[in-house]
Amino acid sequence: MICWSCEKNAGDGMLCEGCGAVQPPDHTADHFRIFGLPRTFALDVVDLERRYKEMTKVLHPDRFARADGRARRASLERSVQLNRAWQTLSQPVTRAEYLLSLEGIEVGEPTGSKNSEGTDSRATQPVDTALLIEVMELRESLAEARARGDNPKVASLVASVQALHDKEMVEVAAAFAASQPNLAVIAARLVAARYYRRFLEEAEPHGEGDKGMAK
Amino acid sequence: MAYSGKVIDHYENPRNVGSLDKDAPNVGTGLVGAPACGDVMKLQIQVSDSGVIEDAKFKTFGCGSAIASSSLATEWIKGMTLEQAMSVRNTQIVQELSLPPVKIHCSVLAEDAIKSAIADYRRKQRGSQAQVGQA
């Protein structure tokens, strides 16, 4: 990359190796490369946070308050990119889903939303029937426990679903650690984890739940 | 997000909520899910001897649009033949409920649920015919 300021080779860092001017971000870089890390699930989050904080310091808006417009814009774009990368990689769930998306497997986004005509019936990924039956039963139990105002039952359902969720994530970490990770298996586990999280969000004592809990 | 009046109406007064006997030979059950949002939708049909859907029930755990889509779907397919129900398209649901693009997958889910319930019913019918043949 040629530096916009000194017009010499800027190198690959945030700042030009020659003059120190902040460089606009490379929008093709994946979240791992932004931190100078390899694509891996098992990353050291303490090390990631240290890198994030150092980079945030370099890009702090105070340092660019009186800078050239191009430097201000470049630092702002870098900050946006850095924050997105941090938010994605710092959480195991989003890190795992992101790694799959780099391999062309979308767990998060319904592919149907890309089709504005809404004509594609194959838009929904098939979900394992056993999982759907389990989730349907769990959701029915939750609704019934709430209707009865049975708070201990709600709490025990929450605890067991939390355990199911955590178990899926342990299995995801183990699957990524394999020499040839089975991405389809990982995707299925992440889908299950999503269903369990939706249950847990629903079970939180606010919103609609208050009606049942207040009885 | 602003929901259309029809979505709110179906959400607040859902039609045909409940369950049919999933083990009955003339009942087909469709169970589908959208992994992105963690929604789960069950749609059941009860079919008469002449192949007409005489009752339909649903149970959906999901957003307002998913509930409205399945509620509308059960309302529509009651009284239809299986062939007519097979031809219900998610686009018709989108149009009727004025669903925004981000909620189109909810209507897709409802269409898939109808098809999956019909497939389950036909599987059962083939199974019982095979048994009759063997006897």
Coordinates of C-alpha atoms in Angstrom, one line a residue:
Chain A
M1 CA 0.0 0.0 0.0
I2 CA 1.2 3.5 -0.9
C3 CA 0.7 6.0 1.9
W4 CA -1.7 8.8 1.0
S5 CA 0.4 11.2 3.0
C6 CA 4.1 10.6 2.2
E7 CA 3.4 8.6 -1.0
K8 CA 5.9 6.0 0.0
N9 CA 5.3 2.3 0.9
A10 CA 3.2 2.4 4.0
G11 CA 3.6 -1.3 5.0
D12 CA 0.7 -3.4 6.3
G13 CA 0.0 -1.8 9.7
M14 CA -2.5 0.8 10.8
L15 CA 0.1 3.5 10.6
C16 CA 2.5 4.3 7.7
E17 CA 5.9 2.8 8.4
G18 CA 7.5 5.9 7.0
C19 CA 5.6 8.9 8.2
G20 CA 3.2 7.4 10.8
A21 CA 0.0 8.6 9.1
V22 CA -3.0 6.4 9.7
Q23 CA -3.9 4.3 6.7
P24 CA -7.4 3.5 5.5
P25 CA -8.6 0.0 6.3
D26 CA -8.3 -3.0 4.0
H27 CA -12.0 -3.9 3.6
T28 CA -11.1 -7.4 2.3
A29 CA -9.3 -8.3 5.5
D30 CA -11.1 -10.9 7.7
H31 CA -11.6 -10.2 11.4
F32 CA -8.7 -12.4 12.4
R33 CA -6.2 -10.6 10.1
I34 CA -7.2 -7.3 11.6
F35 CA -5.7 -8.5 14.8
G36 CA -2.8 -10.2 13.1
L37 CA -4.1 -13.6 14.2
P38 CA -4.6 -16.9 12.3
R39 CA -8.2 -18.1 11.6
T40 CA -8.8 -20.4 14.6
F41 CA -11.6 -21.0 17.1
A42 CA -9.2 -21.6 20.0
L43 CA -7.8 -18.2 20.4
D44 CA -6.6 -16.6 23.6
V45 CA -9.2 -14.1 24.5
V46 CA -6.9 -12.3 27.0
D47 CA -4.4 -11.8 24.2
L48 CA -7.1 -10.7 21.9
E49 CA -8.3 -8.1 24.4
R50 CA -4.8 -6.8 24.9
R51 CA -4.4 -6.3 21.1
Y52 CA -7.8 -4.7 20.9
K53 CA -7.0 -2.2 23.6
E54 CA -3.6 -1.3 22.1
M55 CA -5.2 -0.7 18.7
T56 CA -8.0 1.3 20.2
K57 CA -5.5 3.6 21.9
V58 CA -3.7 4.2 18.6
L59 CA -7.0 5.0 16.8
H60 CA -8.5 7.1 19.6
P61 CA -10.4 10.1 18.2
D62 CA -8.6 12.6 20.5
R63 CA -5.4 11.8 18.6
F64 CA -7.0 12.9 15.3
A65 CA -9.0 15.9 16.5
R66 CA -6.8 18.4 14.7
A67 CA -5.6 16.0 11.9
D68 CA -6.1 16.1 8.2
G69 CA -9.6 15.1 7.0
R70 CA -8.3 12.0 5.3
A71 CA -6.5 10.9 8.5
R72 CA -9.7 11.5 10.5
R73 CA -11.8 9.5 8.1
A74 CA -9.2 6.7 7.9
S75 CA -9.0 6.4 11.7
L76 CA -12.8 6.4 12.0
E77 CA -13.2 3.6 9.4
R78 CA -10.4 1.6 11.1
S79 CA -12.2 2.0 14.5
V80 CA -15.5 0.8 13.0
Q81 CA -13.8 -2.2 11.5
L82 CA -11.8 -3.0 14.7
N83 CA -14.9 -2.8 16.9
R84 CA -16.9 -5.1 14.6
A85 CA -14.0 -7.6 14.6
W86 CA -13.7 -7.4 18.4
Q87 CA -17.4 -7.9 18.9
T88 CA -17.4 -10.9 16.6
L89 CA -14.3 -12.7 17.8
S90 CA -14.5 -12.0 21.6
Q91 CA -17.7 -14.2 22.0
P92 CA -17.3 -18.0 21.3
V93 CA -20.8 -18.2 19.6
T94 CA -20.2 -15.3 17.1
R95 CA -16.6 -16.4 16.6
A96 CA -17.8 -19.9 15.6
E97 CA -20.6 -18.7 13.4
Y98 CA -18.1 -16.3 11.7
L99 CA -15.6 -19.1 11.1
L100 CA -18.3 -21.1 9.3
S101 CA -19.4 -18.0 7.3
L102 CA -15.9 -17.7 6.0
E103 CA -16.4 -21.3 4.7
G104 CA -19.7 -20.3 3.1
I105 CA -22.0 -21.7 5.7
E106 CA -24.5 -19.2 7.2
V107 CA -25.9 -20.2 10.5
G108 CA -27.1 -16.8 11.4
E109 CA -28.8 -15.3 8.4
P110 CA -31.9 -16.7 6.8
T111 CA -30.9 -17.0 3.1
G112 CA -34.5 -16.2 2.2
S113 CA -34.0 -12.6 3.3
K114 CA -31.8 -12.1 0.2
N115 CA -34.7 -12.9 -2.0
S116 CA -36.9 -9.9 -2.1
E117 CA -39.6 -11.7 -4.2
G118 CA -39.8 -14.3 -1.4
T119 CA -40.4 -17.0 -4.0
D120 CA -37.7 -19.5 -2.8
S121 CA -39.3 -22.2 -0.6
R122 CA -35.9 -23.7 0.0
A123 CA -34.8 -20.5 1.9
T124 CA -35.0 -22.1 5.3
Q125 CA -32.3 -24.5 6.2
P126 CA -33.6 -27.8 7.4
V127 CA -33.4 -28.3 11.1
D128 CA -33.0 -31.6 12.7
T129 CA -36.5 -32.9 13.6
A130 CA -35.5 -34.3 16.9
L131 CA -34.2 -30.9 17.9
L132 CA -37.5 -29.2 16.8
I133 CA -39.5 -31.8 18.8
E134 CA -37.3 -31.1 21.9
V135 CA -37.6 -27.3 21.5
M136 CA -41.3 -27.5 21.0
E137 CA -41.8 -29.5 24.2
L138 CA -39.5 -27.2 26.1
R139 CA -41.4 -24.1 24.9
E140 CA -44.7 -25.7 25.8
S141 CA -43.5 -26.6 29.3
L142 CA -42.3 -23.1 29.8
A143 CA -45.6 -21.6 28.6
E144 CA -47.5 -24.0 30.9
A145 CA -45.3 -23.4 33.9
R146 CA -45.7 -19.6 33.4
A147 CA -49.5 -19.9 33.1
R148 CA -49.5 -21.7 36.5
G149 CA -47.2 -19.2 38.0
D150 CA -44.8 -22.1 38.8
N151 CA -41.6 -20.1 39.2
P152 CA -39.5 -23.1 40.5
K153 CA -40.4 -25.0 37.3
V154 CA -39.4 -22.0 35.1
A155 CA -36.1 -21.8 37.0
S156 CA -35.4 -25.5 36.6
L157 CA -36.2 -25.3 32.8
V158 CA -33.9 -22.4 32.4
A159 CA -31.1 -24.2 34.3
S160 CA -31.4 -27.4 32.1
V161 CA -31.6 -25.4 28.8
Q162 CA -28.6 -23.4 29.9
A163 CA -26.7 -26.7 30.5
L164 CA -27.8 -28.0 27.0
H165 CA -26.5 -24.8 25.5
D166 CA -23.2 -24.9 27.3
K167 CA -22.8 -28.5 26.3
E168 CA -23.3 -27.7 22.6
M169 CA -20.6 -25.0 22.8
V170 CA -18.1 -27.4 24.5
E171 CA -18.8 -29.8 21.6
V172 CA -18.3 -27.0 19.1
A173 CA -14.9 -26.2 20.6
A174 CA -13.9 -29.9 20.6
A175 CA -15.0 -30.2 16.9
F176 CA -13.0 -27.2 15.9
A177 CA -10.0 -28.7 17.6
A178 CA -10.1 -31.7 15.2
S179 CA -7.5 -31.8 12.5
Q180 CA -10.3 -31.9 9.9
P181 CA -13.2 -30.1 11.5
N182 CA -16.6 -31.4 10.4
L183 CA -18.3 -28.1 9.5
A184 CA -21.7 -29.6 9.0
V185 CA -21.7 -31.1 12.5
I186 CA -20.5 -27.8 13.9
A187 CA -23.2 -25.9 12.0
A188 CA -25.9 -28.3 13.4
R189 CA -24.6 -27.7 17.0
L190 CA -24.6 -23.9 16.5
V191 CA -28.2 -24.1 15.2
A192 CA -29.1 -26.1 18.4
A193 CA -27.3 -23.5 20.5
R194 CA -29.4 -20.8 18.8
Y195 CA -32.6 -22.5 19.7
Y196 CA -31.5 -22.9 23.3
R197 CA -30.6 -19.2 23.5
R198 CA -33.9 -18.2 22.1
F199 CA -35.6 -20.2 24.8
L200 CA -33.4 -18.5 27.4
E201 CA -34.2 -15.1 26.1
E202 CA -37.9 -16.0 26.2
A203 CA -37.6 -17.3 29.7
E204 CA -36.1 -14.0 31.0
P205 CA -38.5 -12.5 33.5
H206 CA -39.6 -9.4 31.5
G207 CA -41.9 -8.5 28.6
E208 CA -44.7 -11.0 28.0
G209 CA -43.4 -13.2 30.8
D210 CA -44.4 -10.7 33.5
K211 CA -48.0 -11.6 33.0
G212 CA -47.4 -15.2 34.0
M213 CA -44.8 -14.4 36.6
A214 CA -46.9 -11.9 38.5
K215 CA -49.7 -14.3 39.2
Chain B
M1 CA -40.4 -2.6 13.6
A2 CA -43.9 -1.5 12.6
Y3 CA -46.2 -4.5 12.1
S4 CA -49.2 -4.2 9.7
G5 CA -52.7 -4.2 11.2
K6 CA -53.4 -7.7 9.9
V7 CA -50.3 -9.1 11.5
I8 CA -51.3 -7.5 14.9
D9 CA -54.8 -8.8 14.5
H10 CA -53.6 -12.4 13.9
Y11 CA -51.0 -12.0 16.7
E12 CA -53.5 -10.8 19.3
N13 CA -56.4 -13.0 18.1
P14 CA -54.6 -16.0 16.6
R15 CA -57.0 -18.4 14.8
N16 CA -56.8 -22.2 15.3
V17 CA -54.2 -22.3 18.1
G18 CA -53.9 -25.8 19.5
S19 CA -53.1 -29.4 18.8
L20 CA -54.7 -32.3 17.0
D21 CA -54.0 -36.0 17.8
K22 CA -50.6 -36.5 16.1
D23 CA -51.1 -40.3 16.2
A24 CA -54.5 -40.3 14.4
P25 CA -54.3 -41.7 10.9
N26 CA -56.2 -38.8 9.3
V27 CA -54.0 -36.1 11.0
G28 CA -50.8 -34.8 9.4
T29 CA -48.2 -32.9 11.4
G30 CA -45.7 -30.5 10.1
L31 CA -42.9 -29.3 12.3
V32 CA -40.5 -26.7 10.9
G33 CA -37.9 -24.3 12.2
A34 CA -35.9 -21.2 11.2
P35 CA -32.4 -21.6 12.6
A36 CA -31.6 -17.9 12.2
C37 CA -34.2 -16.7 14.6
G38 CA -34.8 -19.9 16.6
D39 CA -38.5 -20.0 15.7
V40 CA -40.3 -23.3 15.8
M41 CA -43.7 -23.9 14.1
K42 CA -46.1 -26.8 14.3
L43 CA -49.0 -27.1 11.9
Q44 CA -51.5 -29.9 11.9
I45 CA -54.2 -30.9 9.4
Q46 CA -57.2 -33.2 9.8
V47 CA -58.2 -34.7 6.5
S48 CA -61.6 -36.1 5.5
D49 CA -62.1 -39.3 3.5
S50 CA -62.7 -37.2 0.4
G51 CA -59.3 -35.5 0.8
V52 CA -60.5 -32.2 2.2
I53 CA -58.8 -30.4 5.1
E54 CA -61.6 -30.2 7.7
D55 CA -59.6 -28.9 10.5
A56 CA -56.2 -27.2 11.0
K57 CA -54.3 -26.2 14.2
F58 CA -51.0 -24.6 14.8
K59 CA -48.6 -23.8 17.6
T60 CA -45.8 -21.3 16.9
F61 CA -43.1 -20.1 19.2
G62 CA -41.6 -17.1 17.5
C63 CA -42.1 -13.5 16.5
G64 CA -45.4 -11.8 15.7
S65 CA -44.9 -12.4 11.9
A66 CA -44.3 -16.1 12.4
I67 CA -47.4 -16.4 14.5
A68 CA -49.5 -14.4 12.1
S69 CA -48.2 -16.4 9.1
S70 CA -49.2 -19.7 10.6
S71 CA -52.5 -18.4 11.9
L72 CA -53.4 -17.1 8.4
A73 CA -52.2 -20.4 6.8
T74 CA -54.5 -22.5 9.0
E75 CA -57.4 -20.2 8.2
W76 CA -56.8 -20.5 4.5
I77 CA -56.3 -24.2 4.2
K78 CA -59.4 -25.2 6.1
G79 CA -61.9 -26.4 3.5
M80 CA -59.2 -26.8 0.8
T81 CA -58.3 -30.1 -0.9
L82 CA -54.7 -31.3 -0.3
E83 CA -53.9 -30.3 -3.9
Q84 CA -55.2 -26.7 -3.3
A85 CA -53.3 -26.5 0.0
M86 CA -50.1 -27.6 -1.7
S87 CA -50.4 -24.6 -4.1
V88 CA -50.5 -22.0 -1.3
R89 CA -47.4 -19.9 -1.7
N90 CA -45.6 -17.9 0.8
T91 CA -45.8 -14.8 -1.5
Q92 CA -49.6 -14.8 -0.9
I93 CA -49.0 -14.7 2.8
V94 CA -46.5 -11.9 2.4
Q95 CA -49.0 -9.9 0.4
E96 CA -52.0 -10.5 2.7
L97 CA -50.0 -9.6 5.8
S98 CA -47.8 -6.9 4.1
L99 CA -44.7 -8.5 5.6
P100 CA -41.5 -6.5 5.2
P101 CA -38.5 -8.2 3.4
V102 CA -36.8 -9.1 6.7
K103 CA -39.9 -11.1 7.7
I104 CA -40.4 -13.0 4.5
H105 CA -38.7 -16.1 6.0
C106 CA -41.7 -16.3 8.4
S107 CA -44.0 -16.8 5.5
V108 CA -41.6 -19.4 4.0
L109 CA -41.8 -21.2 7.2
A110 CA -45.6 -21.3 7.1
E111 CA -45.6 -22.6 3.5
D112 CA -43.0 -25.3 4.5
A113 CA -45.2 -26.2 7.5
I114 CA -48.2 -26.8 5.3
K115 CA -46.2 -29.0 2.9
S116 CA -44.6 -30.9 5.7
A117 CA -48.0 -31.6 7.3
I118 CA -49.4 -32.8 4.0
A119 CA -46.3 -35.0 3.4
D120 CA -46.8 -36.5 6.9
Y121 CA -50.5 -37.2 6.2
R122 CA -49.7 -38.9 2.9
R123 CA -46.9 -41.0 4.5
K124 CA -49.4 -42.2 7.1
Q125 CA -52.0 -43.1 4.4
R126 CA -49.5 -45.0 2.4
G127 CA -48.4 -46.9 5.5
S128 CA -52.0 -47.9 6.4
Q129 CA -52.8 -48.9 2.8
A130 CA -49.7 -51.1 2.8
Q131 CA -50.9 -52.7 6.1
V132 CA -54.4 -53.3 4.6
G133 CA -52.7 -54.9 1.5
Q134 CA -50.7 -57.2 3.7
A135 CA -53.7 -58.4 5.7

